[in-house]
Short mmCIF file of C-alpha atoms in Angstrom, two decimals:
data_model
loop_
_atom_site.label_atom_id
_atom_site.label_comp_id
_atom_site.label_asym_id
_atom_site.label_seq_id
_atom_site.Cartn_x
_atom_site.Cartn_y
_atom_site.Cartn_z
CA MET A 881 247.72 -43.36 134.81
CA ALA A 882 245.19 -41.10 133.14
CA SER A 883 246.18 -39.58 129.84
CA PRO A 884 246.34 -35.82 129.77
CA ALA A 885 243.46 -34.03 128.08
CA ILE A 886 244.10 -33.19 124.45
CA GLN A 887 244.05 -29.45 124.09
CA ARG A 888 243.31 -27.70 120.81
CA SER A 889 244.60 -24.27 119.87
CA PRO A 890 241.96 -21.58 120.23
CA LEU A 891 240.22 -20.42 117.05
CA PRO A 892 240.75 -16.81 116.13
CA SER A 893 237.00 -16.11 116.30
CA SER A 894 234.10 -16.92 118.60
CA SER A 895 232.48 -20.34 118.53
CA THR A 896 229.22 -18.89 117.30
CA ALA A 897 230.71 -17.48 114.10
CA SER A 898 229.81 -19.15 110.80
CA PRO A 899 232.47 -20.79 108.62
CA LEU A 900 232.25 -17.91 106.10
CA GLN A 901 232.83 -15.38 108.88
CA SER A 902 235.80 -17.44 110.08
CA LEU A 903 237.28 -17.38 106.58
CA SER A 904 236.83 -13.61 106.34
CA THR A 905 238.37 -13.25 109.84
CA PHE A 906 241.46 -15.07 108.68
CA LYS A 907 241.86 -12.56 105.87
CA ASP A 908 241.02 -9.45 107.98
CA ARG A 909 243.39 -10.35 110.74
CA ASP A 910 246.27 -10.24 108.32
CA LEU A 911 245.40 -6.61 107.55
CA SER A 912 244.02 -5.03 110.75
CA SER A 913 245.29 -6.99 113.76
CA SER A 914 247.56 -5.05 116.10
CA SER A 915 249.62 -8.17 116.60
CA PRO A 916 249.59 -9.76 113.16
CA LEU A 917 250.28 -13.42 112.80
CA PRO A 918 253.54 -14.35 111.25
CA GLN A 919 253.35 -14.72 107.49
CA LEU A 920 253.30 -18.34 106.38
CA PRO A 921 255.36 -18.99 103.32
CA LEU A 922 253.49 -20.68 100.48
CA PRO A 923 254.81 -24.09 99.74
CA SER A 924 256.93 -24.21 96.63
CA PRO A 925 257.32 -27.22 94.42
CA LEU A 926 260.83 -27.72 95.86
CA THR A 927 259.73 -27.46 99.55
CA PRO A 928 258.66 -30.83 100.92
CA ASN A 929 255.16 -31.06 102.36
CA PRO A 930 255.33 -31.51 106.18
CA LEU A 931 252.28 -33.76 106.02
CA SER A 932 254.04 -36.25 103.75
CA SER A 933 255.89 -37.62 106.75
CA PHE A 934 252.61 -38.80 108.31
CA SER A 935 252.42 -41.84 106.06
CA SER A 936 255.83 -43.09 107.27
CA ASP A 937 255.44 -42.09 110.91
CA PRO A 938 254.81 -45.15 113.14
CA ILE A 939 252.09 -43.30 115.08
CA PHE A 940 250.42 -41.07 112.48
CA SER A 941 250.42 -43.82 109.84
CA LEU A 942 247.98 -45.73 112.06
CA PHE A 943 245.45 -42.91 111.71
CA LEU A 944 245.52 -43.29 107.92
CA SER A 945 244.42 -46.92 108.07
CA PRO A 946 240.72 -47.50 107.18
CA ASN A 947 240.57 -50.03 110.04
CA PHE A 948 241.81 -47.59 112.72
CA ASP A 949 240.43 -48.34 116.20
CA CYS A 950 240.83 -45.50 118.70
CA VAL A 951 240.13 -47.79 121.71
CA ARG A 952 242.81 -50.23 120.74
CA PHE A 953 245.26 -47.36 120.03
CA SER A 954 244.67 -45.82 123.49
CA SER A 955 244.95 -49.20 125.22
CA HIS A 956 248.26 -49.85 123.48
CA ALA A 957 249.66 -46.42 124.48
CA LEU A 958 248.65 -46.97 128.12
CA SER A 959 250.03 -50.51 128.26
CA THR A 960 253.43 -49.44 126.89
CA GLY A 961 253.70 -46.47 129.29
CA SER A 962 254.13 -43.98 126.43
CA SER A 963 250.79 -42.25 126.75
CA ALA A 964 252.29 -38.84 127.65
CA SER A 965 254.75 -38.79 124.78
CA THR A 966 252.09 -40.12 122.38
CA ALA A 967 249.61 -37.42 123.47
CA GLU A 968 252.21 -34.73 123.02
CA LYS A 969 253.08 -36.00 119.58
CA ILE A 970 249.42 -36.09 118.62
CA GLN A 971 249.04 -32.48 119.81
CA ASP A 972 251.98 -31.47 117.63
CA GLY A 973 250.35 -33.24 114.69
CA ILE A 974 247.06 -31.48 115.32
CA ARG A 975 248.77 -28.10 115.39
CA LEU A 976 250.59 -28.93 112.18
CA LEU A 977 247.33 -30.00 110.47
CA GLU A 978 245.56 -26.82 111.57
CA LYS A 979 248.45 -24.75 110.31
CA GLU A 980 248.44 -26.46 106.94
CA LEU A 981 244.64 -26.24 106.69
CA ARG A 982 244.69 -22.50 107.49
CA SER A 983 247.44 -21.96 104.95
CA GLU A 984 245.49 -23.86 102.30
CA VAL A 985 242.29 -21.93 103.00
CA LEU A 986 244.09 -18.60 102.81
CA SER A 987 245.84 -19.53 99.58
CA ARG A 988 242.50 -20.46 97.95
CA HIS A 989 240.39 -17.74 99.55
CA ASP A 990 239.30 -16.15 96.24
CA ASP A 991 238.43 -19.50 94.63
CA LEU A 992 236.33 -20.54 97.58
CA PHE A 993 234.36 -17.30 97.54
CA SER A 994 233.80 -17.57 93.80
CA GLN A 995 232.52 -21.15 94.25
CA LEU A 996 230.28 -19.92 97.03
CA SER A 997 228.89 -17.26 94.72
CA SER A 998 228.25 -19.91 92.06
CA LEU A 999 226.44 -22.05 94.58
CA ARG A 1000 224.24 -19.11 95.53
CA ASP A 1001 223.43 -18.48 91.87
CA ALA A 1002 222.67 -22.18 91.39
CA GLU A 1003 220.39 -22.21 94.43
CA SER A 1004 218.60 -19.12 93.10
CA ALA A 1005 218.15 -20.69 89.66
CA LEU A 1006 217.01 -23.95 91.24
CA ALA A 1007 214.42 -22.05 93.29
CA ILE A 1008 213.10 -20.44 90.09
CA VAL A 1009 212.95 -23.86 88.37
CA ARG A 1010 211.11 -25.35 91.34
CA LEU A 1011 208.59 -22.55 91.23
CA ALA A 1012 208.11 -23.03 87.48
CA VAL A 1013 207.72 -26.79 87.89
CA SER A 1014 205.19 -26.29 90.64
CA THR A 1015 203.26 -23.85 88.45
CA LEU A 1016 203.39 -26.31 85.53
CA GLN A 1017 202.15 -29.16 87.72
CA THR A 1018 199.28 -27.01 88.89
CA SER A 1019 198.40 -26.17 85.28
CA VAL A 1020 198.60 -29.84 84.24
CA ARG A 1021 196.31 -30.86 87.09
CA GLY A 1022 193.88 -28.19 86.03
CA VAL A 1023 193.96 -29.28 82.39
CA ARG A 1024 193.59 -32.91 83.41
CA SER A 1025 190.54 -32.14 85.49
CA ASP A 1026 189.09 -30.07 82.65
CA ILE A 1027 189.52 -32.73 79.94
CA ALA A 1028 188.93 -35.90 82.00
CA ASP A 1029 185.16 -35.76 81.79
CA PRO A 1030 185.02 -34.81 78.07
CA ASN A 1031 187.49 -37.62 77.34
CA ARG A 1032 185.28 -40.15 79.13
CA GLN A 1033 182.27 -38.91 77.23
CA ILE A 1034 184.12 -39.14 73.90
CA ARG A 1035 185.21 -42.70 74.64
CA SER A 1036 181.72 -43.70 75.62
CA LYS A 1037 180.13 -42.08 72.58
CA THR A 1038 182.76 -43.60 70.29
CA ALA A 1039 182.06 -47.10 71.60
CA GLN A 1040 178.34 -46.44 71.26
CA LEU A 1041 178.77 -45.22 67.67
CA LEU A 1042 180.87 -48.27 66.83
CA ASN A 1043 178.21 -50.60 68.20
CA ILE A 1044 175.50 -48.74 66.31
CA HIS A 1045 177.52 -48.96 63.11
CA LYS A 1046 178.08 -52.71 63.53
CA THR A 1047 174.42 -53.26 64.32
CA SER A 1048 173.42 -51.24 61.28
CA GLU A 1049 175.67 -53.33 59.05
CA LEU A 1050 174.30 -56.57 60.49
CA LEU A 1051 170.76 -55.36 59.89
CA GLN A 1052 171.59 -54.39 56.32
CA TYR A 1053 173.16 -57.78 55.60
CA THR A 1054 170.28 -59.54 57.36
CA ILE A 1055 167.72 -57.70 55.23
CA ARG A 1056 169.78 -58.50 52.12
CA VAL A 1057 169.87 -62.21 52.99
CA LEU A 1058 166.13 -62.27 53.69
CA ARG A 1059 165.37 -60.62 50.35
CA LEU A 1060 167.58 -63.04 48.44
CA SER A 1061 166.05 -65.94 50.36
CA LYS A 1062 162.58 -64.75 49.39
CA LYS A 1063 163.61 -64.69 45.72
CA LEU A 1064 165.00 -68.20 46.03
CA ARG A 1065 161.79 -69.37 47.72
CA ASP A 1066 159.75 -67.92 44.86
CA LEU A 1067 161.85 -69.80 42.32
CA MET A 1068 161.61 -73.05 44.26
CA THR A 1069 157.84 -72.61 44.74
CA VAL A 1070 157.32 -72.28 40.99
CA ALA A 1071 159.36 -75.45 40.45
CA GLU A 1072 157.13 -77.44 42.82
CA SER A 1073 154.22 -77.26 40.38
CA ASP A 1074 156.35 -77.61 37.25
CA PRO A 1075 160.02 -78.72 37.69
CA LYS A 1076 160.80 -77.63 34.13
CA LYS A 1077 160.17 -74.01 35.09
CA LEU A 1078 162.95 -74.01 37.66
CA ASP A 1079 165.66 -71.53 36.70
CA LEU A 1080 168.62 -73.53 37.98
CA LEU A 1081 171.24 -70.95 37.05
CA LYS A 1082 169.53 -68.09 38.88
CA ALA A 1083 168.63 -70.26 41.86
CA ALA A 1084 172.23 -71.47 42.14
CA GLN A 1085 173.49 -67.88 42.00
CA LEU A 1086 171.09 -66.83 44.76
CA HIS A 1087 172.09 -69.83 46.89
CA CYS A 1088 175.79 -69.02 46.60
CA GLU A 1089 175.24 -65.33 47.35
CA ILE A 1090 173.15 -66.07 50.44
CA LEU A 1091 175.74 -68.42 51.90
CA GLY A 1092 178.53 -65.99 51.07
CA LEU A 1093 176.82 -63.07 52.83
CA ALA A 1094 176.04 -65.11 55.90
CA SER A 1095 179.56 -66.52 56.15
CA ASP A 1096 181.54 -63.36 55.36
CA ASN A 1097 179.60 -61.11 57.75
CA GLY A 1098 179.16 -63.48 60.69
CA LEU A 1099 175.35 -63.66 60.57
CA SER A 1100 175.21 -67.07 62.20
CA GLY A 1101 173.58 -66.86 65.61
CA ILE A 1102 170.73 -64.63 64.44
CA ASP A 1103 167.60 -66.74 64.80
CA VAL A 1104 165.90 -65.61 61.63
CA ILE A 1105 169.10 -66.10 59.62
CA ASP A 1106 169.71 -69.56 61.07
CA ASP A 1107 166.18 -70.60 60.08
CA GLU A 1108 166.70 -69.32 56.56
CA LEU A 1109 170.10 -71.00 56.23
CA ARG A 1110 168.61 -74.38 57.13
CA TRP A 1111 166.06 -73.99 54.38
CA VAL A 1112 168.70 -72.71 51.94
CA SER A 1113 170.84 -75.76 52.70
CA ASP A 1114 167.96 -78.07 51.80
CA ALA A 1115 167.32 -76.07 48.63
CA GLY A 1116 171.01 -76.34 47.74
CA ALA A 1117 170.86 -80.13 47.95
CA LYS A 1118 167.97 -80.11 45.49
CA LEU A 1119 169.82 -77.74 43.15
CA ARG A 1120 172.88 -79.98 43.19
CA SER A 1121 170.77 -83.01 42.42
CA GLU A 1122 169.06 -81.32 39.46
CA GLY A 1123 172.35 -79.90 38.19
CA MET A 1124 174.05 -83.30 38.40
CA LYS A 1125 171.19 -84.89 36.46
CA ILE A 1126 171.64 -82.37 33.65
CA LEU A 1127 175.41 -82.78 33.67
CA GLU A 1128 175.34 -86.60 33.64
CA ARG A 1129 172.64 -86.65 30.97
CA GLY A 1130 174.74 -84.36 28.82
CA LEU A 1131 177.87 -86.47 29.34
CA GLU A 1132 176.05 -89.69 28.49
CA GLY A 1133 174.61 -88.18 25.32
CA LEU A 1134 177.74 -86.10 24.59
CA ASN A 1135 175.51 -83.03 24.46
CA GLN A 1136 177.67 -79.93 24.83
CA ALA A 1137 174.71 -77.65 25.63
CA GLU A 1138 173.52 -79.78 28.54
CA VAL A 1139 177.06 -80.31 29.81
CA GLY A 1140 177.65 -76.55 29.67
CA SER A 1141 174.39 -75.86 31.52
CA GLY A 1142 175.24 -78.39 34.22
CA LEU A 1143 178.73 -76.97 34.67
CA GLN A 1144 177.29 -73.44 34.84
CA VAL A 1145 174.96 -74.52 37.65
CA PHE A 1146 177.87 -75.75 39.75
CA TYR A 1147 179.92 -72.68 38.86
CA ASN A 1148 177.11 -70.48 40.18
CA LEU A 1149 176.98 -72.63 43.30
CA GLY A 1150 180.71 -72.05 43.76
CA GLU A 1151 181.38 -75.80 43.62
CA LEU A 1152 182.65 -76.33 40.08
CA ARG A 1153 186.12 -77.61 40.94
CA THR A 1154 184.92 -80.02 43.63
CA THR A 1155 182.15 -81.31 41.36
CA VAL A 1156 184.50 -82.00 38.45
CA ASP A 1157 187.00 -83.66 40.78
CA GLY A 1158 184.18 -85.85 42.09
CA LEU A 1159 183.18 -86.86 38.57
CA ILE A 1160 186.75 -87.72 37.63
CA SER A 1161 187.14 -89.80 40.80
CA LYS A 1162 183.90 -91.59 39.96
CA TYR A 1163 185.00 -92.41 36.41
CA LYS A 1164 188.40 -93.59 37.59
CA SER A 1165 186.74 -95.88 40.12
CA VAL A 1166 184.42 -97.33 37.46
CA GLY A 1167 187.33 -97.96 35.09
CA VAL A 1168 189.46 -99.60 37.78
CA LYS A 1169 186.59 -101.90 38.76
CA SER A 1170 186.05 -102.79 35.09
CA VAL A 1171 189.68 -103.86 34.65
CA SER A 1172 189.58 -105.81 37.92
CA ALA A 1173 186.38 -107.61 36.88
CA ALA A 1174 187.81 -108.46 33.46
CA LEU A 1175 190.76 -110.30 35.01
CA ASP A 1176 188.83 -111.99 37.84
CA MET A 1177 189.81 -115.62 37.28
CA LYS A 1178 187.23 -117.00 39.68
CA ALA A 1179 184.45 -115.30 37.74
CA ILE A 1180 185.96 -116.49 34.44
CA SER A 1181 186.18 -120.06 35.71
CA THR A 1182 182.57 -119.92 36.87
CA SER A 1183 181.37 -118.46 33.56
CA SER A 1184 183.22 -121.13 31.60
CA GLY A 1185 181.58 -123.94 33.58
CA GLY A 1186 184.57 -124.77 35.84
CA SER A 1187 184.40 -125.48 39.53
CA GLY A 1188 186.24 -122.24 40.43
CA GLY A 1189 187.74 -123.87 43.47
CA GLY A 1190 191.00 -124.92 41.84
CA GLY A 1191 192.18 -127.05 38.98
CA PHE A 1192 194.99 -127.81 36.62
CA GLY A 1193 195.99 -125.39 33.94
CA PRO A 1194 197.15 -126.33 30.44
CA GLY A 1195 200.65 -126.93 31.80
CA GLY A 1196 199.40 -129.34 34.45
CA VAL A 1197 200.18 -126.98 37.34
CA GLN A 1198 197.46 -126.61 39.92
CA ARG A 1199 196.59 -122.96 40.53
CA SER A 1200 193.77 -121.26 42.40
CA GLY A 1201 191.09 -119.91 40.06
CA THR A 1202 192.48 -121.72 36.96
CA PRO A 1203 189.91 -123.49 34.75
CA GLN A 1204 190.14 -127.21 34.23
CA ILE A 1205 191.63 -128.71 31.07
CA GLY A 1206 188.25 -129.50 29.58
CA SER A 1207 186.98 -125.93 29.81
CA SER A 1208 190.18 -124.05 28.87
CA VAL A 1209 188.91 -123.12 25.38
CA LYS A 1210 185.69 -121.72 26.76
CA ALA A 1211 187.58 -119.92 29.50
CA LYS A 1212 189.81 -118.35 26.87
CA ASP A 1213 186.77 -117.04 25.00
CA VAL A 1214 185.25 -115.72 28.22
CA LEU A 1215 188.50 -113.94 29.11
CA TRP A 1216 188.67 -112.17 25.74
CA GLN A 1217 184.98 -111.26 25.95
CA ARG A 1218 185.48 -109.72 29.35
CA MET A 1219 188.58 -107.88 28.12
CA ASN A 1220 186.63 -106.53 25.13
CA SER A 1221 183.81 -105.40 27.42
CA SER A 1222 186.28 -103.75 29.80
CA MET A 1223 188.13 -101.93 27.00
CA ASP A 1224 184.80 -100.74 25.56
CA GLN A 1225 183.84 -99.37 28.95
CA LEU A 1226 187.23 -97.68 29.34
CA HIS A 1227 186.83 -96.24 25.88
CA SER A 1228 183.42 -94.77 26.73
CA ILE A 1229 184.78 -93.30 29.98
CA VAL A 1230 187.71 -91.68 28.19
CA VAL A 1231 185.33 -90.23 25.59
CA VAL A 1232 183.12 -88.77 28.33
CA VAL A 1233 186.07 -87.24 30.18
CA TRP A 1234 187.49 -85.85 26.94
CA HIS A 1235 184.09 -84.34 26.15
CA LEU A 1236 183.89 -82.80 29.63
CA GLN A 1237 187.36 -81.32 29.23
CA ARG A 1238 186.46 -79.93 25.80
CA VAL A 1239 183.35 -78.18 27.11
CA LEU A 1240 185.28 -76.72 30.04
CA SER A 1241 187.86 -75.28 27.62
CA LYS A 1242 185.12 -73.47 25.65
CA LYS A 1243 182.52 -72.47 28.23
CA ARG A 1244 182.73 -69.01 29.81
CA ASP A 1245 180.63 -67.43 32.51
CA PRO A 1246 178.20 -65.01 30.78
CA PHE A 1247 178.70 -62.28 33.41
CA THR A 1248 182.36 -62.46 34.45
CA HIS A 1249 183.59 -64.06 31.18
CA VAL A 1250 185.77 -66.38 33.25
CA LEU A 1251 186.80 -69.54 31.42
CA LEU A 1252 185.48 -72.52 33.39
CA PHE A 1253 188.57 -74.51 32.48
CA ASP A 1254 190.71 -72.06 34.47
CA GLU A 1255 188.55 -72.65 37.55
CA VAL A 1256 189.14 -76.42 37.37
CA ILE A 1257 192.67 -76.75 36.04
CA ARG A 1258 195.29 -74.62 37.75
CA ASP A 1259 198.89 -74.10 36.70
CA GLY A 1260 200.80 -77.35 37.00
CA ASP A 1261 197.69 -79.57 37.27
CA PRO A 1262 197.40 -82.50 34.82
CA MET A 1263 194.59 -82.60 32.30
CA LEU A 1264 191.42 -84.51 33.16
CA THR A 1265 192.06 -87.14 30.49
CA ASP A 1266 195.62 -87.61 31.75
CA ARG A 1267 194.36 -88.23 35.27
CA VAL A 1268 191.90 -90.88 34.12
CA TRP A 1269 194.29 -92.60 31.72
CA GLU A 1270 197.08 -92.78 34.30
CA ALA A 1271 194.68 -94.37 36.79
CA PHE A 1272 193.60 -96.94 34.18
CA VAL A 1273 197.19 -97.79 33.26
CA ARG A 1274 198.22 -98.28 36.88
CA SER A 1275 195.21 -100.45 37.59
CA PHE A 1276 195.68 -102.52 34.40
CA ALA A 1277 199.36 -103.09 35.15
CA SER A 1278 198.60 -104.14 38.72
CA GLN A 1279 195.80 -106.50 37.70
CA MET A 1280 197.86 -108.07 34.91
CA LYS A 1281 200.74 -108.68 37.30
CA SER A 1282 198.41 -110.31 39.82
CA ALA A 1283 196.76 -112.43 37.14
CA PHE A 1284 200.09 -113.62 35.73
CA THR A 1285 201.26 -114.54 39.21
CA ALA A 1286 198.05 -116.35 40.11
CA SER A 1287 197.51 -118.25 36.86
CA SER A 1288 199.83 -119.43 34.11
CA PHE A 1289 196.72 -119.84 31.98
CA VAL A 1290 196.16 -116.09 31.76
CA LYS A 1291 199.83 -115.46 31.07
CA GLU A 1292 199.80 -117.98 28.24
CA ILE A 1293 196.60 -116.56 26.71
CA PHE A 1294 197.87 -112.97 26.70
CA THR A 1295 201.33 -114.02 25.48
CA MET A 1296 199.95 -115.95 22.55
CA GLY A 1297 197.35 -113.27 21.80
CA TYR A 1298 199.57 -110.21 22.36
CA PRO A 1299 198.63 -108.50 19.03
CA LYS A 1300 194.96 -108.70 19.95
CA LEU A 1301 195.67 -107.41 23.45
CA TYR A 1302 197.71 -104.54 22.00
CA SER A 1303 194.87 -103.49 19.69
CA LEU A 1304 192.42 -103.54 22.61
CA ILE A 1305 194.67 -101.29 24.70
CA GLU A 1306 195.37 -98.91 21.83
CA ASN A 1307 191.66 -98.32 21.20
CA PRO A 1308 191.12 -95.82 24.09
CA LYS A 1309 194.57 -94.35 23.57
CA THR A 1310 193.73 -93.18 20.02
CA LEU A 1311 191.56 -90.47 21.58
CA PHE A 1312 194.63 -88.58 22.81
CA PRO A 1313 196.33 -86.42 20.17
CA ASP A 1314 200.10 -86.19 20.14
#
């Protein structure tokens, strides 16, 4: 059984009229129609809304579901045989909805027209803004096209100027290095004929300045500079050798003038601290070897005429490196001689180091007036004499412990002759003031 066609109530205006014209028609028909529509009372807060019953209606509530399926609804109405009554009820609902919609539109007629006027104003303002934005975009494109080429030229010229400036600086430093190298060559050439005429202080200053300029300004890689630096490096080795000769000669003779000149050479070379540290390490090594040689029982046994391969000490205990009973007196004398020689050598080393430290504490650079002592000894660093003496004490304690462990003969000699041993040890120590 086919369901009857759902008919809608005719609109009060033609189908071609716009929604705004329909709204105005609703209002005009209330005033000018010969057969005016009945006045619809406005809903009051106490009057229940007719549409509120839709949510509880078994048919209309289905239309409110988000999962509503019109095909399934129609199939159900046809299968139950209630299609006619359902269609009629739907038509009543449609008429009620149209009535309520018309009433709502009429009640808010003025607000809707005011909103429509606001929308028109907004569209007009938006059209003006769009025109202004379009004009601005056109202006920006014009400015961009006008400044793009000058900007590229400025960037290019700036990069070119930067490269020229860097090249100019490199050339200036290169010329400076070549001039200083020529001065150093002149000094070294004069010294080839007469070494005494070599001005070590000036040559060392030139050497340090050349290396500083080349290193600080990245001149390596320039062929002419690399050639000069190789020659300067060879000249520096010669300057160090001559400066070390003067310094060692002054330390051996305790000549303050020569020691000061040698230290000034290495200060001008920029190597004062490393040079002094090298000297201290050298003196510590010499002193440690002297103590080790003094307590070398194999050498003592050989010097006293023993076999050196083993024997019996005064207590009858066989120890390696202990002299035999017949040569114990001679071995004792040899041991004390070697101890005296070692202490004398330690004494001379301590005197040299003390002299070096004394010159450092007085000598100042003639140009910068920097105290050379401050370049060698920093805050918290031990004094040079303290470094050497501590190394000697550690070495002496270690060698004595090894000798006592290896030979009861040495232990007995030093125990019986402790006052003599004490005076030997105190001899270098008297150099250090309280």
